[in-house]
Structures are given as C-alpha cells and as structure tokens.
Coordinates of C-alpha atoms in Angstrom, one line a residue:
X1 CA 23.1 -12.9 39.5
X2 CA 19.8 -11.9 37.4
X3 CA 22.0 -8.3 36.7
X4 CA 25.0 -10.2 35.7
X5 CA 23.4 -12.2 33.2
X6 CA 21.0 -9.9 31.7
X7 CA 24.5 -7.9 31.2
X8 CA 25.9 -10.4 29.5
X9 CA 23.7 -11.3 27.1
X10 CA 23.3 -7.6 26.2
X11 CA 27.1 -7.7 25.5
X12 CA 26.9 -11.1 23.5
X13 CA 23.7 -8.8 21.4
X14 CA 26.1 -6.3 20.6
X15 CA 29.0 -8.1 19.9
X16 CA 27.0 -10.6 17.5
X17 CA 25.2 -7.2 15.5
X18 CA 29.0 -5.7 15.5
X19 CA 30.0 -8.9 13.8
X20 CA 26.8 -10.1 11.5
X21 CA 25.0 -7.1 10.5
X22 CA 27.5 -5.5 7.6
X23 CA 27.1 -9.0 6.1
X24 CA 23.1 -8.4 6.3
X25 CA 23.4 -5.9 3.7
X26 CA 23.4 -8.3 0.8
X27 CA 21.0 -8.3 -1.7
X28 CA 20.1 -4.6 -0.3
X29 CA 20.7 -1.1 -2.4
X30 CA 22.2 1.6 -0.6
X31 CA 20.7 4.4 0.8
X32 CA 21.1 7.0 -1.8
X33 CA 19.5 4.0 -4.6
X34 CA 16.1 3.6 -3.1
X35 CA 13.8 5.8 -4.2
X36 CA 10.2 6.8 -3.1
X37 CA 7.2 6.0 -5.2
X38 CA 9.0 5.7 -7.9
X39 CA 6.8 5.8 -11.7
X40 CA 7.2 2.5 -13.7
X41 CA 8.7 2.6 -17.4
X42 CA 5.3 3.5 -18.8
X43 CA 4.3 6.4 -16.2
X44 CA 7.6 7.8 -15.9
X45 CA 7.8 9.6 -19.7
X46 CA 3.8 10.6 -19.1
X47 CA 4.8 12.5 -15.9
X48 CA 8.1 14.2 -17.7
X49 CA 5.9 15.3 -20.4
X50 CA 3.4 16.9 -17.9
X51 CA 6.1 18.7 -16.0
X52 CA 6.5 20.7 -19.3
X53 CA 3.2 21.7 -19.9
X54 CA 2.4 18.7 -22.3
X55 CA -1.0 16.6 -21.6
X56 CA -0.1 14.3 -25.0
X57 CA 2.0 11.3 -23.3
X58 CA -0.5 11.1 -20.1
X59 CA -3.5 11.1 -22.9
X60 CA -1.8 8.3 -25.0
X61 CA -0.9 6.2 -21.8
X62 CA -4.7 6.1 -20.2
X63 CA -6.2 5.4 -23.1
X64 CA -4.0 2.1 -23.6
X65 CA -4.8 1.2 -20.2
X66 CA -8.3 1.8 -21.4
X67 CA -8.8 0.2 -24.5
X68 CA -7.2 -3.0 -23.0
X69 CA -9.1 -2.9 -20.4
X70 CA -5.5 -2.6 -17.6
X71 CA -8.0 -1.7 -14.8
X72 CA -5.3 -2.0 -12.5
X73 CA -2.6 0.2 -14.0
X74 CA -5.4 2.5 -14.8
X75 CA -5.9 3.2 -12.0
X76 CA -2.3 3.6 -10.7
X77 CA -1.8 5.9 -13.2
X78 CA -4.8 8.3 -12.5
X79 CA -3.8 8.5 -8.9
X80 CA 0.0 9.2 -9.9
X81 CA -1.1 11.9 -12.8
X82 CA -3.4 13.1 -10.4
X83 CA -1.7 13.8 -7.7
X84 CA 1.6 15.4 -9.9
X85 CA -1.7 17.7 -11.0
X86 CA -2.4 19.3 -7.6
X87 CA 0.6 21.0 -8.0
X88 CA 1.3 21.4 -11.5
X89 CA -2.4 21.6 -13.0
X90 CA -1.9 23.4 -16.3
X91 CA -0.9 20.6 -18.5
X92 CA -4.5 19.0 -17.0
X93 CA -6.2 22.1 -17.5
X94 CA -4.7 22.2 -21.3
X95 CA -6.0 18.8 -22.2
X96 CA -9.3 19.4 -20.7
X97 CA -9.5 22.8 -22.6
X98 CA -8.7 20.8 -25.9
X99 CA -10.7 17.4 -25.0
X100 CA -13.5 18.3 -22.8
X101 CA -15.3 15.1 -23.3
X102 CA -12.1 12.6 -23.4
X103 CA -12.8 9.8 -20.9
X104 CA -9.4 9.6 -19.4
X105 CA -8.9 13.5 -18.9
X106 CA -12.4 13.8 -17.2
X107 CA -11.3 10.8 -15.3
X108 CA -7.9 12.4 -13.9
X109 CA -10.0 15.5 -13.4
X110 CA -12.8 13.8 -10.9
X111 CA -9.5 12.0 -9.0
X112 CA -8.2 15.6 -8.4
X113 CA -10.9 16.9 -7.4
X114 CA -11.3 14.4 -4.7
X115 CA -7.8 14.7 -3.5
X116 CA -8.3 18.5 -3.4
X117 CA -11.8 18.0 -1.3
X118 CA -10.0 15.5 1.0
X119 CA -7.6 17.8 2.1
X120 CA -10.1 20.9 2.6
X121 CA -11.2 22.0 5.9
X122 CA -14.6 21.8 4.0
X123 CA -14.2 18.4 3.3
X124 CA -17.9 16.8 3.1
X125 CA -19.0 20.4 1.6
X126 CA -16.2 20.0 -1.1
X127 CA -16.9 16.5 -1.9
X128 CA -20.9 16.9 -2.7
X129 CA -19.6 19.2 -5.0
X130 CA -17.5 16.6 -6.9
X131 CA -20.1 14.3 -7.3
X132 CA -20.8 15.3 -10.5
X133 CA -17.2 15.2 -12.2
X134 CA -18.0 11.3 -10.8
X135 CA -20.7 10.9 -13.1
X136 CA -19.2 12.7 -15.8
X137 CA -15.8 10.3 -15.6
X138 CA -18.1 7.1 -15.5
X139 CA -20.5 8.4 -18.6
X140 CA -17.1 8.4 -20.4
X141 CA -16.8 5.0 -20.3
X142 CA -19.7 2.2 -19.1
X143 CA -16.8 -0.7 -18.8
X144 CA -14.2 1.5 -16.5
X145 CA -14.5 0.6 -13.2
X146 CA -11.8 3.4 -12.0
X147 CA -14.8 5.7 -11.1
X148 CA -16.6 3.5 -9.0
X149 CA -13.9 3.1 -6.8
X150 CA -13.2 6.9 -7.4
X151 CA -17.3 6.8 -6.1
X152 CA -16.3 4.4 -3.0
X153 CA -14.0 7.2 -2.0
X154 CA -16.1 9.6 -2.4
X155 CA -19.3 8.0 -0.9
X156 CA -16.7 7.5 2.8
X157 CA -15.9 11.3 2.2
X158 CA -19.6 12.4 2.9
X159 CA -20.9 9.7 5.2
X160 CA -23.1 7.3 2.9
X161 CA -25.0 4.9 4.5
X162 CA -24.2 1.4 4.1
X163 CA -27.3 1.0 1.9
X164 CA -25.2 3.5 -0.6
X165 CA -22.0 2.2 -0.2
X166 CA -23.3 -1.1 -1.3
X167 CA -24.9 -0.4 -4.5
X168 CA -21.5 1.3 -5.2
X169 CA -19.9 -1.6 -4.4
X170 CA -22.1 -3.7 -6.9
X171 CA -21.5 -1.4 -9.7
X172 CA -17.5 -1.2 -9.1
X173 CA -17.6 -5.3 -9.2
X174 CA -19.4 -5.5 -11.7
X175 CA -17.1 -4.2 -14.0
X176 CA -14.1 -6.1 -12.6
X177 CA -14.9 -8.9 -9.7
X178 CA -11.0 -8.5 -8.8
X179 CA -10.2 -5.0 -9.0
X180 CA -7.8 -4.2 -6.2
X181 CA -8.1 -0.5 -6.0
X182 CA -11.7 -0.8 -5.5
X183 CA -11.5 -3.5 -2.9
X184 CA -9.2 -1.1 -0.7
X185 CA -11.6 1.7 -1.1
X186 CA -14.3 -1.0 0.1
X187 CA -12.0 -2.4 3.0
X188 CA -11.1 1.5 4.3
X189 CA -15.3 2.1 4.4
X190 CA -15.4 -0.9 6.4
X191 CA -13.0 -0.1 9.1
X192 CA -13.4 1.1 12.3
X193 CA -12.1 4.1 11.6
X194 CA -15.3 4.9 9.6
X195 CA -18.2 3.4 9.3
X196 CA -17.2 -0.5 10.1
X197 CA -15.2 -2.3 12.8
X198 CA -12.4 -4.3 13.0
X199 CA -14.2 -7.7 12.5
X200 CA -15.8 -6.6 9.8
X201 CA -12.7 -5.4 8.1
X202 CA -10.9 -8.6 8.2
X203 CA -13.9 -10.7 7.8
X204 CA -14.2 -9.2 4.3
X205 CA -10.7 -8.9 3.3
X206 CA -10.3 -12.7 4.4
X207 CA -13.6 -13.3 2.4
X208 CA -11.7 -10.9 -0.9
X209 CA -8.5 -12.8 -0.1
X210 CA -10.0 -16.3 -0.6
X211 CA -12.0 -15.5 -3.6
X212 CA -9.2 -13.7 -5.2
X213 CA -6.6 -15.1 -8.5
X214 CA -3.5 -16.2 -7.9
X215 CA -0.8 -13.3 -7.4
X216 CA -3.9 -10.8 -7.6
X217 CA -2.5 -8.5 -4.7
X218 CA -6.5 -9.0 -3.4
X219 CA -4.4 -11.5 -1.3
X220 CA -2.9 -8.8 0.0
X221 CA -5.8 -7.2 1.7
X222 CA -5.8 -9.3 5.0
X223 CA -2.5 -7.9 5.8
X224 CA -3.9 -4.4 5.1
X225 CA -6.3 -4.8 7.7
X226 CA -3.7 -5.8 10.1
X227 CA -2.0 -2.5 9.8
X228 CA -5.6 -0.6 10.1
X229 CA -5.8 -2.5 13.3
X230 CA -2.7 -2.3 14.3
X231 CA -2.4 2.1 14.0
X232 CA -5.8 2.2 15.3
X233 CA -5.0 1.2 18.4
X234 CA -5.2 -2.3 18.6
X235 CA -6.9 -3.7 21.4
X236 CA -7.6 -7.1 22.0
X237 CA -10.5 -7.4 19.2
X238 CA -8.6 -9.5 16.6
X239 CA -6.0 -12.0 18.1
X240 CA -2.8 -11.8 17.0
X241 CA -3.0 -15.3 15.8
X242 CA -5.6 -14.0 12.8
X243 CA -2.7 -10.9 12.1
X244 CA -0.1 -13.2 11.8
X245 CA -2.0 -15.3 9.1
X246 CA -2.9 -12.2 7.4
X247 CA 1.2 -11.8 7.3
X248 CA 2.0 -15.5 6.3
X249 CA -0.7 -14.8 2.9
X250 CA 1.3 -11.5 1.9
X251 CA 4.8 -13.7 2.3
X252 CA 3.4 -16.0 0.1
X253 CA 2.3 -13.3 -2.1
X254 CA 5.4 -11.4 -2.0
X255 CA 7.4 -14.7 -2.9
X256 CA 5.3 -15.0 -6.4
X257 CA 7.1 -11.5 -7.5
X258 CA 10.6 -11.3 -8.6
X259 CA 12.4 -9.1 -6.0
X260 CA 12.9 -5.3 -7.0
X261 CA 9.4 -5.5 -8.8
X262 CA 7.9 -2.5 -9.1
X263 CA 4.0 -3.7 -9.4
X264 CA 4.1 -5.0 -5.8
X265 CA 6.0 -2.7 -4.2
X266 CA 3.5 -0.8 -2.2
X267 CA 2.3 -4.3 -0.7
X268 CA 6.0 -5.2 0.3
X269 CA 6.1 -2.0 1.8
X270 CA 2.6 -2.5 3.7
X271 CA 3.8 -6.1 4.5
X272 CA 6.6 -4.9 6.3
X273 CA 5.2 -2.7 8.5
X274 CA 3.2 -5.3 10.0
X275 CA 6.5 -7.4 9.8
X276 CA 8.3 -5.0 12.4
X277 CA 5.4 -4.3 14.4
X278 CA 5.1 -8.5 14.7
X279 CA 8.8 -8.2 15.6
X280 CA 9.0 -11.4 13.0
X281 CA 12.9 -10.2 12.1
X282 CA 14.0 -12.7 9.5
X283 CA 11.0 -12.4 7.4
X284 CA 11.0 -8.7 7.7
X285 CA 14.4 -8.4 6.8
X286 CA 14.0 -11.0 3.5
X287 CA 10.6 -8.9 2.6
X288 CA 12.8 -5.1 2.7
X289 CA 15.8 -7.4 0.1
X290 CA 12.4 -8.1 -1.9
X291 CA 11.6 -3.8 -2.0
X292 CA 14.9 -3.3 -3.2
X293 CA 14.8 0.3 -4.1
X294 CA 11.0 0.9 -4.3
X295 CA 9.8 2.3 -0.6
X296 CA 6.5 4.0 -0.8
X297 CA 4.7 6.8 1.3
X298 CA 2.1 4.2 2.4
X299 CA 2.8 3.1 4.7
X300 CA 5.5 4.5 6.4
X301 CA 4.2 8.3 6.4
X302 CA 1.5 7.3 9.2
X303 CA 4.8 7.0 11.1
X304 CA 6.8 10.4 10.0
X305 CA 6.9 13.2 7.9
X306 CA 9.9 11.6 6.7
X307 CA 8.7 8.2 4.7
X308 CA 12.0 7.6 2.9
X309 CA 14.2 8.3 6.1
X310 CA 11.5 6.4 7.6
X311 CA 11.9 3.2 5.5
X312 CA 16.1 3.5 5.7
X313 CA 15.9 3.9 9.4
X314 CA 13.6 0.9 9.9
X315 CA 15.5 -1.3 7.3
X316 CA 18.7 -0.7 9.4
X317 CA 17.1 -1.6 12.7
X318 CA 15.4 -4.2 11.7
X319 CA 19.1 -5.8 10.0
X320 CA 20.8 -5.1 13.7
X321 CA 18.2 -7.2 15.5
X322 CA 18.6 -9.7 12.5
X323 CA 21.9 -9.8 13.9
X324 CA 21.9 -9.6 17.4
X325 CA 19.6 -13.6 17.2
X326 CA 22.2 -15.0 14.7
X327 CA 24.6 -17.4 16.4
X328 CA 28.2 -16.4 17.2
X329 CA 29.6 -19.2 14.7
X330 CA 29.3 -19.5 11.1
X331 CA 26.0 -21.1 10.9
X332 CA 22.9 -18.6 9.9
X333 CA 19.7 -19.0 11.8
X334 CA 17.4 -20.1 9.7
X335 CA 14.2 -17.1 9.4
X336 CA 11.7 -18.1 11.9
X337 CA 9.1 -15.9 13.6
X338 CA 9.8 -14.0 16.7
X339 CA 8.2 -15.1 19.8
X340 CA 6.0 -13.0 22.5
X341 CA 9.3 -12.1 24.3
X342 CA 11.3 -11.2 20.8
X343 CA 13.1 -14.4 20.5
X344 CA 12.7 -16.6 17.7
X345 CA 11.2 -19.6 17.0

C-alpha cells in the first residue's frame, strides 16, 4: 500500500511539472540572454578600450569613481579591470609606463598583483612581495578605502594575526563605515576557513547587517555567511533557524532593487544559492526572475567549472520542483518556504 502510494504521488509530481513548469518561465530570459558577469554601462566601454591596447577610458572611469568618492563602484571596477589585466596586461603596463604615480593605475596595479600571488604555488612568498604596491596604492590617495580592503586580502594571504587584521580593519572603516567590499574581506578573515569560526562569522555579519543603511548590500552579508557555512561543511554549529533569517534579510534586500538590476546581481546570485540549498522553492524561483540575465561566477563556480551552465541548470530545476508542489487546478500556491521533508509551508 506504502509502494502504491508513494507511486502515485510521484506520477501526480510529474504530471503537475509536465503541466505548470512552461508557464514558470515568465518573467525569465532565455538561455542564450543571460550572461555571466556582465560590465555595467560605465565599465563596459573602459574594458573595450583596454582590449585594444588603450588605458585612457579605464583612467577616466576610476578617477570619477575617485573624485566622488563612489567607493563602491570603485572598487567593482578595480577588480573587473584587474582581472581583464591578468590576461591582457599591456594596456596596464602602458598607463603605468606614462603615469607612474596616478592613484588609480597604481591601485589596479596592487589588485593584480594580488590576484596573480593568490593563484601562485608561492602564494604567502608572492604576497609579502606585494605589500609594497599596497602602500604605494594607499599613498595615492589618504581618502580611498579600496586599498585597505585590497590590505584585508592581503593580510588573510600571509597569515596576520588578529592583532593586524584589526588595525587594518580600523583604517578600511575609517574611510567608509559601510564599505561593502571591505566588510567581505573582513567576513572571509573571520571564517572558519581561516582564521575565525562559524560563530564568529555570523556574529559579525549579523552585527554589519544591523548597523548597516538601508539597501546597503552590508545587509547582505548574513546570507554570505550562510553559504561559507553551508560549503564548508556544515555541521550542526549554526542552526538552520539563524540561516534561514540570514535568507529572509537578503529577500528583503533583493525586493528594494528593481529586477534585472545589475548593482545587486552578485548578491541575488549568492542569495540563491542558499535559496536551493534551503530547498525554499518559491522564493528561489522569484529571486532567479529578479537576476534576469545577470548570473555571476560567485557563487556558482564553487559548484562547477561551468558557472553559466551551472546557473541555467539550477534555474530549470529549481522551476520543475516549483511545479511539481503547485496544485493540479488553476489556483497558484502562494510562495511559502519548504519544510524539513521538501514540502511547503
């Protein structure tokens, strides 16, 4: 009898995702639309320019960002221009060569050179050596708080003690009490897969969280250390009650953006990760309409070598089991949160 009926309702699961899920794709761009860490408007012409050699759109761009003091995008864009340098360094190596005291070239140069160290078998040796180009990028400019978190990075690279990550904390919040990049360089020293634990980890991005602006994607942080937690293993030493909460802030986050927003996408991304893993359906399903066509690597390339195919393959799943708990009638279930046993609420 127990056979029969867990046959059926695996027929009534199929039949209802046969029936619901090609109506699940609204508000959704096709496969071939979303793209992977896509530049904004203002990076986008910056990174063209580079490709051919030129450094003059990249200069003009950070130096904006500096002189109005756009901490945040500042430091989007050093990581972006950065990272297109490691394989295409000459138009880097040209502005450098023509401005070797500009600010924002010596601060794209000390990013690179930590990405480079980071992914040296060498990598403490190569990151004592960069320690310099650190000082150099925060000379340029006293008010930039870019190389302090650059310095935060850096300082979990070659194993400072807390005493040191601490006085590099002060100076990073110093110059900007909300700066989000520095606050996940902060929250990664923290965790227990360096020098914290998992308490501490969400004890100060609950702390961040609380203390944080409104729609300052600080709120954000809880739910990043659910997803340290939850690919280091998890355990029992955060109840899943506390993750849960951390998910219900980034919702509530997520909501403040307009969907297919650009600025938040890497925190939609993170957010529903710990979505699926929560097996909270709906609410996944409503956060992946809000990415639109903006998946990032982060997070989904701690899962495959594949993020983008990643991302699709996820987003279809996660419509078919959308599906699969929607009634047989016409009537939508309402999103709710998905029980122990993968039912819903």
């Amino acid at each position: 009898m127990v056979r029969t009926m867990t046959f059926v309702s695996a027929l009534i699961r199929t039949a209802r995702r046969a029936r619901h899920t090609p109506l699940l794709a609204t508000g959704m761009p096709d496969g071939p639309e979303v793209l992977l860490d896509a530049p904004d408007a203002r990076l986008a012409p910056a990174l063209v320019s580079a490709a051919l050699g030129e450094y003059e759109a990249a200069a003009k761009l950070l130096a904006t960002t500096r002189e109005l003091a756009e901490w945040e995008n500042r430091d989007r864009y050093t990581v972006r221009l950065a990272a297109f340098a490691v394989s295409r360094p000459d138009w880097l190596a040209n502005w450098l060569a023509d401005a070797p005291r500009d600010p924002d070239a010596l601060l794209v140069k000390a990013e690179l050179a930590i990405v480079q160290a980071w992914g040296s078998p060498a990598r403490a040796e190569r990151l004592r050596e960069v320690a310099p180009l650190i000082h150099s990028a925060a000379d340029g400019d006293p008010s930039d708080p870019v190389p302090w978190r650059i310095a935060l990075d850096h300082a979990r690279g070659t194993h400072a003690p807390h005493t040191d990550f601490e006085e590099l904390w002060g100076e990073a919040i110093r110059r900007s009490s909300h700066h989000y990049g520095c606050h996940v360089a902060a929250l990664q020293y923290l965790s227990a897969q360096w020098y914290g634990s998992h308490r501490e980890c969400f004890d100060f991005a609950e702390r961040a969280a609380e203390d944080s602006l409104p729609g300052s994607l600080i709120r954000a942080l809880p739910a990043r250390a659910a997803f340290a937690y939850l690919v280091g293993g998890a355990g029992r030493a955060i109840p899943y009650e506390r993750i849960d909460a951390a998910a219900d802030l980034g919702i509530e986050l997520s909501a403040a953006y307009e969907p297919g927003d650009p600025w938040p996408a890497e925190v939609r991304n993170l957010l529903a990760y710990v979505l699926v893993v929560r097996r909270r359906w709906p609410e996944t399903l409503e956060e992946f309409r809000r990415i639109g066509p903006y998946a990032t690597s982060f997070p989904w390339l701690h899962l495959a070598a594949d993020p983008l195919g990643q991302f699709l393959e996820l987003r279809e799943f996660v419509r078919t089991e959308v599906a699969a708990g929607m009634p047989w009638g016409r009537d939508r279930q309402k999103p709710g949160r998905a029980q122990s046993d993968g039912h819903y609420a």
